[in-house]
């Protein structure tokens, strides 16, 4: 739904020299007729922008413009630059050196309930460009701090687009896209008994299989745990990605912000990532840092902050990020589609905030990430093959009580508010595998199979060799969570473990101990 807009601005057009009487006369002549052509071009009849008044003062033109959503006021200001330059340059040797906006008001003529107004204020109040929000007659936004770069680079348009999304989009985006309601169970196993009645984290810690690390949501995984982890990981590689025709690759885990922006991840979950900064080349500052460290006995963080550049990267929160960048702006070949790769080379990082607790919710964890690209039917076929192999594996080696449900949080969708019409999506974007755990009847998510439609293909400008667009998909094998699910259903005694797991882990190595631990 398009919002009804009335836009007003007061601004300046900055000239390269003082306007004399002749220059002012030519400016007045051009601006008097601009409403009839320059500011109406491309707009429906009786629509477009109107110049309310202007005044030439020395080397500036002070101007007020009013418009609707066709030829928006700031766009009208930009439209005047070339005609003025063409008029004044050849004759008077005067050009336009810039534009400024002193005041900008966006009036959204739409009746909202008091609750909707409160929600709108809450969502928009802290944006740096908004100085005031009025809600008496619809909504009036007063904008400030608009640089010429902001005006030219579409900041105002994207701000107005966000306004539209906040006003009209009170439904979760996943519910709009998915043909089956998120949370719906689409398949489940038979009932199975848990060996443990309490959280496996507690038991693993007591036995010395894990030890808490000072970092939030981090653990040291001791030899017995690690051997079990590696056994499951090695078997998983054989029975899921390799069985379904994937080839192994190794992806970077330090991801530039520009790539996260293409993924729309920054719009969806910016608070869920670890950001990294490069150090500045400042020997004097770091010398001071080292001296104060010696005196204080702890890092002087205030000095360290001054020595860091602005964040430029994140630690990989999804693990599939490099796959899409690999094909950006390139035409793929028909002969090798679908392309299927998997990465099993390291940790994934997500900031869980206060949500991190035991082994089931950590900030640093390991997964095997499968990712693929192909024609829509090819990607759907791969997704089904991966899901079938996934279930076969956990039935054979983990043996939990599981169910598959329609996911309600595809990681990439949140950044697409207001843009759904531009993208093709599958009927079910995410299928999540959950297992029943001690004290958690709802189930612990141990992985998912996702189809993205054209989301990443468009974001990374990946070109199709066919008339139809390409789709992508990914699947996360939640190795870290598999281990705690395995222990919950099979216990800590290897004699009770499935034969192949027992063979791969025997004998279990001992945990190094101290006089006080475990």
Coordinates of C-alpha atoms in Angstrom, one line a residue:
X1 CA 0.0 0.0 0.0
X2 CA 1.4 3.4 -1.0
X3 CA 1.2 6.1 1.6
X4 CA -0.3 9.5 0.7
X5 CA 2.4 12.1 0.9
X6 CA 2.7 15.8 0.9
X7 CA 6.4 17.0 0.9
X8 CA 7.7 20.5 1.6
X9 CA 11.2 21.8 1.6
X10 CA 13.1 25.0 2.2
X11 CA 16.5 25.0 0.6
X12 CA 19.2 26.7 -1.3
X13 CA 20.9 26.4 -4.6
X14 CA 24.4 27.6 -4.3
X15 CA 25.9 29.5 -7.2
X16 CA 29.6 29.8 -8.1
X17 CA 29.5 33.6 -8.2
X18 CA 27.3 36.5 -7.2
X19 CA 24.2 37.0 -9.3
X20 CA 23.9 40.5 -10.8
X21 CA 20.7 41.9 -12.2
X22 CA 20.9 40.2 -15.5
X23 CA 21.7 36.8 -13.9
X24 CA 18.8 37.2 -11.5
X25 CA 16.5 38.0 -14.4
X26 CA 17.4 34.8 -16.2
X27 CA 17.0 32.8 -13.0
X28 CA 13.6 34.2 -12.5
X29 CA 12.6 33.4 -16.0
X30 CA 13.6 29.8 -15.7
X31 CA 12.0 29.2 -12.3
X32 CA 8.7 30.8 -13.4
X33 CA 8.2 28.1 -16.1
X34 CA 9.8 25.2 -14.2
X35 CA 6.4 24.1 -12.8
X36 CA 5.1 23.6 -16.3
X37 CA 7.8 21.2 -17.6
X38 CA 10.9 20.5 -15.6
X39 CA 9.0 19.6 -12.3
X40 CA 6.1 17.8 -14.0
X41 CA 8.0 15.5 -16.3
X42 CA 7.1 11.8 -15.7
X43 CA 4.2 12.7 -13.3
X44 CA 0.5 12.1 -13.9
X45 CA -1.6 15.1 -14.9
X46 CA -1.9 17.7 -12.1
X47 CA 0.8 16.0 -10.1
X48 CA 4.4 16.7 -9.6
X49 CA 6.3 19.4 -7.8
X50 CA 5.6 23.2 -7.5
X51 CA 7.9 26.0 -6.6
X52 CA 6.1 28.1 -3.9
X53 CA 8.6 30.9 -3.8
X54 CA 12.2 31.8 -4.4
X55 CA 14.6 34.7 -3.8
X56 CA 18.0 35.3 -5.3
X57 CA 20.4 36.7 -2.7
X58 CA 24.0 37.2 -3.8
X59 CA 25.4 33.8 -4.7
X60 CA 22.4 31.8 -3.5
X61 CA 18.8 31.0 -4.5
X62 CA 16.6 30.5 -1.5
X63 CA 13.7 28.3 -2.6
X64 CA 10.6 26.6 -1.3
X65 CA 9.1 23.5 -3.0
X66 CA 6.0 21.6 -2.4
X67 CA 5.1 18.2 -3.9
X68 CA 3.4 14.8 -3.6
X69 CA 4.9 11.4 -4.1
X70 CA 5.4 12.2 -7.8
X71 CA 8.6 14.2 -8.4
X72 CA 9.3 14.5 -4.8
X73 CA 10.5 17.9 -3.4
X74 CA 14.1 16.9 -3.0
X75 CA 14.1 15.4 -6.5
X76 CA 12.7 18.6 -7.9
X77 CA 15.6 20.5 -6.3
X78 CA 18.0 18.3 -8.0
X79 CA 16.2 18.6 -11.3
X80 CA 16.8 22.3 -11.3
X81 CA 20.6 22.1 -11.2
X82 CA 21.3 21.2 -14.9
X83 CA 18.8 23.6 -16.4
X84 CA 20.2 26.5 -14.3
X85 CA 23.8 25.5 -15.2
X86 CA 22.9 25.3 -18.9
X87 CA 21.2 28.7 -18.7
X88 CA 23.8 30.6 -16.7
X89 CA 27.0 28.9 -17.7
X90 CA 27.4 29.8 -21.4
X91 CA 26.0 33.3 -21.0
X92 CA 27.2 34.5 -17.5
X93 CA 30.0 31.9 -16.7
X94 CA 28.2 31.0 -13.5
X95 CA 27.5 27.5 -12.5
X96 CA 25.8 25.6 -9.6
X97 CA 28.2 24.5 -6.9
X98 CA 25.8 22.7 -4.6
X99 CA 22.4 22.4 -2.9
X100 CA 21.3 22.6 0.7
X101 CA 18.1 21.7 2.5
X102 CA 17.3 23.8 5.6
X103 CA 13.9 22.3 6.4
X104 CA 12.1 19.3 5.0
X105 CA 8.7 18.1 6.1
X106 CA 6.9 14.9 5.1
X107 CA 3.2 14.9 5.8
X108 CA 1.7 11.4 5.7
X109 CA -2.0 11.9 5.1
X110 CA -3.3 8.7 6.6
X111 CA -5.5 8.1 9.6
X112 CA -3.8 5.9 12.2
X113 CA -5.0 4.6 15.5
X114 CA -3.4 5.8 18.7
X115 CA -1.6 2.4 19.0
X116 CA -0.3 2.7 15.5
X117 CA 1.0 6.3 16.2
X118 CA 2.8 5.1 19.3
X119 CA 4.3 2.2 17.4
X120 CA 5.4 4.5 14.6
X121 CA 7.1 7.0 17.0
X122 CA 8.8 4.2 18.8
X123 CA 10.2 2.7 15.6
X124 CA 11.3 6.0 14.0
X125 CA 12.2 8.4 16.8
X126 CA 15.9 7.7 17.0
X127 CA 16.8 8.1 13.4
X128 CA 19.4 10.8 13.0
X129 CA 17.6 12.7 10.2
X130 CA 14.3 13.1 12.1
X131 CA 14.1 16.1 14.4
X132 CA 10.4 15.9 15.3
X133 CA 7.4 13.7 14.8
X134 CA 3.8 15.1 15.0
X135 CA 0.8 12.8 15.0
X136 CA -2.2 15.2 15.1
X137 CA -3.4 14.9 11.5
X138 CA -1.8 11.8 10.1
X139 CA 2.0 12.0 10.7
X140 CA 4.4 14.9 10.0
X141 CA 8.1 14.1 9.9
X142 CA 10.5 17.1 10.3
X143 CA 13.8 16.2 8.8
X144 CA 17.2 17.7 9.4
X145 CA 20.9 17.0 9.0
X146 CA 20.5 16.3 5.3
X147 CA 23.8 16.6 3.5
X148 CA 24.0 17.1 -0.3
X149 CA 25.3 13.5 -0.4
X150 CA 22.2 12.3 1.4
X151 CA 19.9 14.2 -1.0
X152 CA 21.7 12.8 -4.1
X153 CA 22.1 9.3 -2.8
X154 CA 18.5 8.5 -2.0
X155 CA 18.5 8.8 1.8
X156 CA 15.2 10.7 1.8
X157 CA 13.6 8.2 -0.6
X158 CA 14.7 5.2 1.6
X159 CA 13.5 7.0 4.7
X160 CA 10.1 7.5 3.2
X161 CA 10.1 3.8 2.1
X162 CA 10.9 2.8 5.6
X163 CA 8.0 5.0 6.8
X164 CA 5.7 3.2 4.5
X165 CA 6.9 -0.2 5.8
X166 CA 6.5 0.8 9.5
X167 CA 2.9 2.1 8.9
X168 CA 1.6 -0.7 6.7
X169 CA 3.6 -3.8 7.8
X170 CA 2.4 -5.1 11.1
X171 CA 2.5 -8.7 10.0
X172 CA 5.6 -10.9 10.3
X173 CA 7.2 -11.1 6.8
X174 CA 7.5 -14.9 7.0
X175 CA 3.7 -15.2 7.4
X176 CA 3.2 -13.2 4.1
X177 CA 5.6 -15.4 2.1
X178 CA 5.0 -18.9 3.4
X179 CA 2.1 -20.9 1.9
X180 CA 1.9 -22.9 5.1
X181 CA 1.6 -21.1 8.4
X182 CA 5.0 -20.9 10.2
X183 CA 5.1 -23.2 13.2
X184 CA 3.1 -25.9 11.4
X185 CA 4.5 -29.5 11.9
X186 CA 4.8 -31.1 8.5
X187 CA 6.5 -34.4 9.5
X188 CA 7.5 -36.1 12.7
X189 CA 9.1 -39.2 14.1
X190 CA 7.8 -41.9 16.4
X191 CA 8.0 -41.2 20.2
X192 CA 11.4 -41.9 21.6
X193 CA 12.7 -42.0 25.2
X194 CA 15.3 -39.6 26.5
X195 CA 18.2 -41.2 28.4
X196 CA 18.8 -38.0 30.4
X197 CA 16.1 -36.2 32.3
X198 CA 18.1 -33.0 32.8
X199 CA 20.1 -30.6 30.6
X200 CA 23.1 -32.4 29.1
X201 CA 25.2 -29.3 29.7
X202 CA 25.1 -29.9 33.5
X203 CA 26.2 -33.5 33.2
X204 CA 28.9 -32.8 30.6
X205 CA 30.3 -30.1 32.9
X206 CA 30.3 -32.4 35.9
X207 CA 32.1 -35.1 33.9
X208 CA 34.7 -32.7 32.6
X209 CA 33.7 -33.0 29.0
X210 CA 33.4 -29.2 28.8
X211 CA 34.6 -26.3 30.7
X212 CA 33.3 -22.7 30.8
X213 CA 35.3 -20.1 29.0
X214 CA 35.3 -16.5 30.3
X215 CA 33.8 -15.2 27.0
X216 CA 30.0 -15.1 27.0
X217 CA 28.4 -18.2 25.3
X218 CA 31.8 -19.9 24.9
X219 CA 33.1 -23.3 26.1
X220 CA 36.3 -25.3 26.0
X221 CA 35.4 -28.7 24.5
X222 CA 37.5 -31.4 26.2
X223 CA 38.9 -34.6 24.4
X224 CA 35.9 -37.0 25.1
X225 CA 33.4 -34.4 23.8
X226 CA 35.6 -33.5 20.8
X227 CA 36.0 -37.2 19.8
X228 CA 32.2 -37.6 19.8
X229 CA 31.8 -34.4 17.9
X230 CA 34.3 -35.5 15.2
X231 CA 32.7 -38.9 14.9
X232 CA 29.3 -37.3 14.2
X233 CA 30.9 -34.7 11.9
X234 CA 32.8 -37.2 9.8
X235 CA 29.7 -39.5 9.4
X236 CA 27.6 -36.5 8.5
X237 CA 29.9 -35.4 5.7
X238 CA 29.6 -38.9 4.2
X239 CA 25.9 -39.4 4.6
X240 CA 24.5 -35.9 3.8
X241 CA 26.6 -33.5 1.6
X242 CA 28.7 -36.2 -0.1
X243 CA 25.7 -38.5 -0.5
X244 CA 23.7 -35.7 -2.2
X245 CA 26.5 -34.7 -4.6
X246 CA 28.1 -31.7 -2.8
X247 CA 31.8 -30.8 -3.0
X248 CA 33.7 -29.5 -0.1
X249 CA 35.1 -25.9 0.0
X250 CA 36.5 -23.7 2.7
X251 CA 34.9 -20.2 3.1
X252 CA 36.3 -17.2 4.9
X253 CA 34.9 -16.4 8.3
X254 CA 35.8 -12.7 8.3
X255 CA 33.1 -11.1 6.2
X256 CA 33.2 -7.5 4.9
X257 CA 30.2 -5.3 5.8
X258 CA 29.5 -4.7 2.1
X259 CA 28.7 -8.4 1.6
X260 CA 26.4 -8.4 4.7
X261 CA 24.7 -5.4 3.2
X262 CA 24.1 -7.2 -0.1
X263 CA 22.6 -10.1 1.9
X264 CA 20.2 -7.8 3.7
X265 CA 21.4 -9.3 6.9
X266 CA 22.3 -5.9 8.3
X267 CA 18.7 -4.8 7.9
X268 CA 17.4 -8.1 9.4
X269 CA 19.5 -8.7 12.5
X270 CA 22.3 -6.1 13.0
X271 CA 22.2 -6.7 16.7
X272 CA 23.0 -10.4 16.3
X273 CA 26.6 -10.2 14.9
X274 CA 30.1 -9.6 16.1
X275 CA 31.7 -6.6 14.4
X276 CA 35.5 -6.3 13.9
X277 CA 37.7 -3.3 13.5
X278 CA 41.2 -3.0 12.0
X279 CA 43.8 -1.2 14.2
X280 CA 45.0 2.2 13.1
X281 CA 48.7 2.8 12.3
X282 CA 49.4 4.9 15.4
X283 CA 52.7 3.9 17.2
X284 CA 52.4 6.7 19.7
X285 CA 48.9 5.8 20.8
X286 CA 49.7 2.1 21.1
X287 CA 52.9 2.9 23.1
X288 CA 50.6 4.8 25.5
X289 CA 48.3 1.8 25.6
X290 CA 51.1 -0.5 26.6
X291 CA 52.4 1.9 29.3
X292 CA 49.0 2.4 30.9
X293 CA 48.4 -1.4 30.7
X294 CA 51.4 -1.9 32.9
X295 CA 50.3 0.7 35.4
X296 CA 46.6 -0.3 35.5
X297 CA 47.1 -4.0 35.3
X298 CA 44.2 -4.2 32.9
X299 CA 43.6 -3.1 29.3
X300 CA 42.9 0.7 29.1
X301 CA 39.9 0.2 26.7
X302 CA 39.3 3.9 26.3
X303 CA 42.7 4.2 24.6
X304 CA 42.2 1.0 22.6
X305 CA 38.9 2.4 21.2
X306 CA 40.9 5.5 19.8
X307 CA 43.3 3.1 18.1
X308 CA 40.6 1.2 16.2
X309 CA 39.1 2.0 12.8
X310 CA 35.4 1.9 12.3
X311 CA 34.0 -1.6 12.1
X312 CA 34.5 -3.0 8.6
X313 CA 33.8 -6.7 9.0
X314 CA 31.7 -9.2 10.9
X315 CA 32.5 -12.7 12.1
X316 CA 30.5 -15.0 9.8
X317 CA 27.0 -15.4 11.3
X318 CA 25.6 -17.5 8.5
X319 CA 28.6 -19.3 7.0
X320 CA 27.2 -19.3 3.5
X321 CA 28.0 -15.6 2.8
X322 CA 31.1 -16.2 0.5
X323 CA 29.2 -18.5 -1.8
X324 CA 27.0 -15.7 -3.2
X325 CA 29.9 -13.3 -3.5
X326 CA 31.8 -15.9 -5.5
X327 CA 29.3 -15.5 -8.3
X328 CA 28.5 -11.8 -8.1
X329 CA 28.0 -10.1 -11.5
X330 CA 28.8 -13.3 -13.3
X331 CA 26.9 -15.4 -15.8
X332 CA 26.6 -19.0 -14.7
X333 CA 27.0 -21.9 -17.1
X334 CA 24.2 -24.2 -17.9
X335 CA 26.5 -27.2 -17.9
X336 CA 27.4 -27.1 -14.2
X337 CA 24.1 -26.2 -12.6
X338 CA 23.1 -26.8 -9.9
X339 CA 26.4 -25.9 -8.2
X340 CA 26.5 -27.5 -4.7
X341 CA 29.2 -26.8 -2.2
X342 CA 29.6 -27.4 1.6
X343 CA 31.8 -25.8 4.2
X344 CA 32.9 -27.6 7.4
X345 CA 35.9 -25.4 8.2
X346 CA 35.3 -23.5 11.4
X347 CA 33.1 -21.7 13.8
X348 CA 30.0 -19.6 13.2
X349 CA 29.4 -16.5 15.4
X350 CA 26.2 -15.0 16.6
X351 CA 25.6 -12.7 19.5
X352 CA 22.8 -14.2 21.6
X353 CA 22.9 -11.5 24.2
X354 CA 21.1 -12.6 27.3
X355 CA 19.9 -15.7 25.4
X356 CA 23.1 -17.6 25.7
X357 CA 23.1 -20.2 28.4
X358 CA 24.1 -23.9 28.1
X359 CA 25.4 -25.8 25.1
X360 CA 22.1 -25.4 23.3
X361 CA 22.5 -21.6 22.9
X362 CA 26.1 -20.4 22.5
X363 CA 27.7 -17.5 20.7
X364 CA 30.4 -19.6 19.0
X365 CA 29.4 -22.9 17.4
X366 CA 30.2 -25.3 14.6
X367 CA 28.0 -26.3 11.7
X368 CA 28.4 -28.0 8.4
X369 CA 26.9 -25.5 5.9
X370 CA 25.5 -26.7 2.5
X371 CA 24.7 -24.1 -0.1
X372 CA 23.6 -24.4 -3.7
X373 CA 22.3 -22.5 -6.8
X374 CA 20.4 -23.6 -9.8
X375 CA 17.0 -23.3 -11.6
X376 CA 14.0 -23.2 -9.3
X377 CA 13.1 -26.9 -9.8
X378 CA 16.7 -27.9 -9.3
X379 CA 17.0 -26.1 -6.0
X380 CA 13.8 -27.5 -4.7
X381 CA 15.0 -31.0 -5.7
X382 CA 18.3 -30.5 -3.9
X383 CA 16.5 -29.2 -0.8
X384 CA 14.3 -32.3 -0.6
X385 CA 17.3 -34.6 -1.1
X386 CA 19.2 -32.9 1.7
X387 CA 16.2 -33.0 4.0
X388 CA 15.7 -36.7 3.4
X389 CA 19.4 -37.5 4.0
X390 CA 19.3 -35.3 7.1
X391 CA 16.5 -37.3 8.6
X392 CA 18.0 -40.6 7.6
X393 CA 21.2 -39.6 9.4
X394 CA 19.7 -38.4 12.7
X395 CA 17.4 -41.5 12.8
X396 CA 20.4 -43.8 12.4
X397 CA 23.1 -42.0 14.5
X398 CA 21.4 -39.7 17.0
X399 CA 18.0 -41.5 17.3
X400 CA 16.0 -38.6 18.7
X401 CA 12.3 -37.8 18.8
X402 CA 12.1 -35.2 16.1
X403 CA 9.7 -33.1 14.0
X404 CA 10.0 -30.8 11.0
X405 CA 8.1 -27.5 11.1
X406 CA 7.7 -24.5 8.9
X407 CA 10.3 -22.1 10.2
X408 CA 9.2 -18.7 11.4
X409 CA 12.6 -16.9 11.2
X410 CA 14.4 -17.3 7.8
X411 CA 17.5 -15.3 8.5
X412 CA 17.4 -13.4 5.2
X413 CA 13.8 -12.3 5.1
X414 CA 13.7 -9.5 7.7
X415 CA 15.7 -7.3 5.4
X416 CA 13.1 -7.6 2.7
X417 CA 10.2 -5.6 4.3
X418 CA 8.5 -3.6 1.7
X419 CA 10.3 -5.4 -1.2
X420 CA 8.4 -8.7 -1.5
X421 CA 7.0 -7.8 -4.9
X422 CA 10.5 -7.6 -6.4
X423 CA 11.6 -11.1 -5.3
X424 CA 10.5 -14.7 -6.1
X425 CA 10.1 -16.9 -3.0
X426 CA 9.4 -20.6 -2.6
X427 CA 6.1 -21.8 -0.9
X428 CA 8.1 -22.8 2.2
X429 CA 11.2 -20.7 2.7
X430 CA 12.5 -22.7 5.8
X431 CA 12.0 -26.2 7.1
X432 CA 13.4 -26.6 10.6
X433 CA 14.3 -29.8 12.3
X434 CA 13.6 -29.8 16.0
X435 CA 14.2 -32.5 18.6
X436 CA 12.5 -33.0 22.0
X437 CA 15.0 -32.3 24.8
X438 CA 14.8 -32.5 28.6
X439 CA 12.7 -29.7 29.8
X440 CA 12.0 -28.5 26.3
X441 CA 8.8 -30.0 24.8
X442 CA 8.8 -27.4 22.0
X443 CA 12.0 -28.8 20.8
X444 CA 15.6 -27.7 20.1
X445 CA 16.4 -26.7 16.6
X446 CA 19.3 -28.8 15.3
X447 CA 19.3 -27.6 11.7
X448 CA 17.2 -26.3 8.8
X449 CA 16.8 -26.5 5.1
X450 CA 16.2 -23.1 3.4
X451 CA 15.2 -22.0 -0.1
X452 CA 15.8 -18.3 -0.8
X453 CA 14.2 -17.9 -4.2
X454 CA 15.8 -15.0 -6.0
X455 CA 16.7 -13.1 -2.8
X456 CA 20.5 -13.6 -3.0
X457 CA 20.6 -13.8 -6.8
X458 CA 19.3 -10.3 -7.0
X459 CA 21.3 -9.0 -4.1
X460 CA 24.5 -10.2 -5.7
X461 CA 23.5 -9.6 -9.3
X462 CA 24.1 -13.3 -10.3
X463 CA 23.2 -13.7 -13.9
X464 CA 21.2 -16.6 -15.2
X465 CA 22.0 -18.4 -18.5
X466 CA 18.2 -19.1 -18.9
X467 CA 15.2 -17.0 -19.4
X468 CA 14.0 -18.0 -15.9
X469 CA 15.9 -16.7 -12.9
X470 CA 18.2 -18.7 -10.7
X471 CA 17.4 -19.6 -7.1
X472 CA 19.6 -20.5 -4.1
X473 CA 19.3 -22.7 -1.1
X474 CA 21.3 -23.6 2.0
X475 CA 21.1 -26.1 4.8
X476 CA 22.8 -25.9 8.2
X477 CA 23.8 -29.1 9.9
X478 CA 23.9 -28.1 13.6
X479 CA 26.9 -30.1 14.7
X480 CA 27.3 -28.5 18.1
X481 CA 23.7 -29.1 18.9
X482 CA 23.8 -32.6 17.5
X483 CA 26.2 -33.6 20.3
X484 CA 23.9 -32.5 23.1
X485 CA 20.9 -34.1 21.4
X486 CA 23.0 -37.3 21.0
X487 CA 23.9 -37.3 24.7
X488 CA 20.3 -36.6 25.8
X489 CA 19.1 -39.7 23.9
X490 CA 22.1 -42.0 24.3
X491 CA 23.8 -40.9 27.5
X492 CA 27.5 -40.7 28.4
X493 CA 28.2 -44.4 28.4
X494 CA 29.7 -45.4 25.0
X495 CA 28.3 -49.0 25.6
X496 CA 24.9 -47.6 24.9
X497 CA 25.8 -45.7 21.7
X498 CA 25.0 -46.8 18.2
X499 CA 27.6 -49.3 16.9
X500 CA 29.3 -47.0 14.3
X501 CA 29.6 -44.1 16.8
X502 CA 31.0 -46.5 19.4
X503 CA 33.6 -47.8 16.9
X504 CA 34.7 -44.3 16.0
X505 CA 35.1 -43.1 19.5
X506 CA 36.6 -46.0 21.4
X507 CA 38.6 -45.7 23.5
X508 CA 37.4 -42.3 24.7
X509 CA 40.3 -40.1 25.7
X510 CA 40.6 -38.9 29.3
X511 CA 40.0 -35.3 30.3
X512 CA 43.0 -33.5 31.7
X513 CA 42.3 -32.8 35.4
X514 CA 43.5 -30.7 38.3
X515 CA 43.2 -31.0 42.0
X516 CA 40.1 -28.8 41.9
X517 CA 38.4 -29.7 38.6
X518 CA 36.3 -31.4 37.4

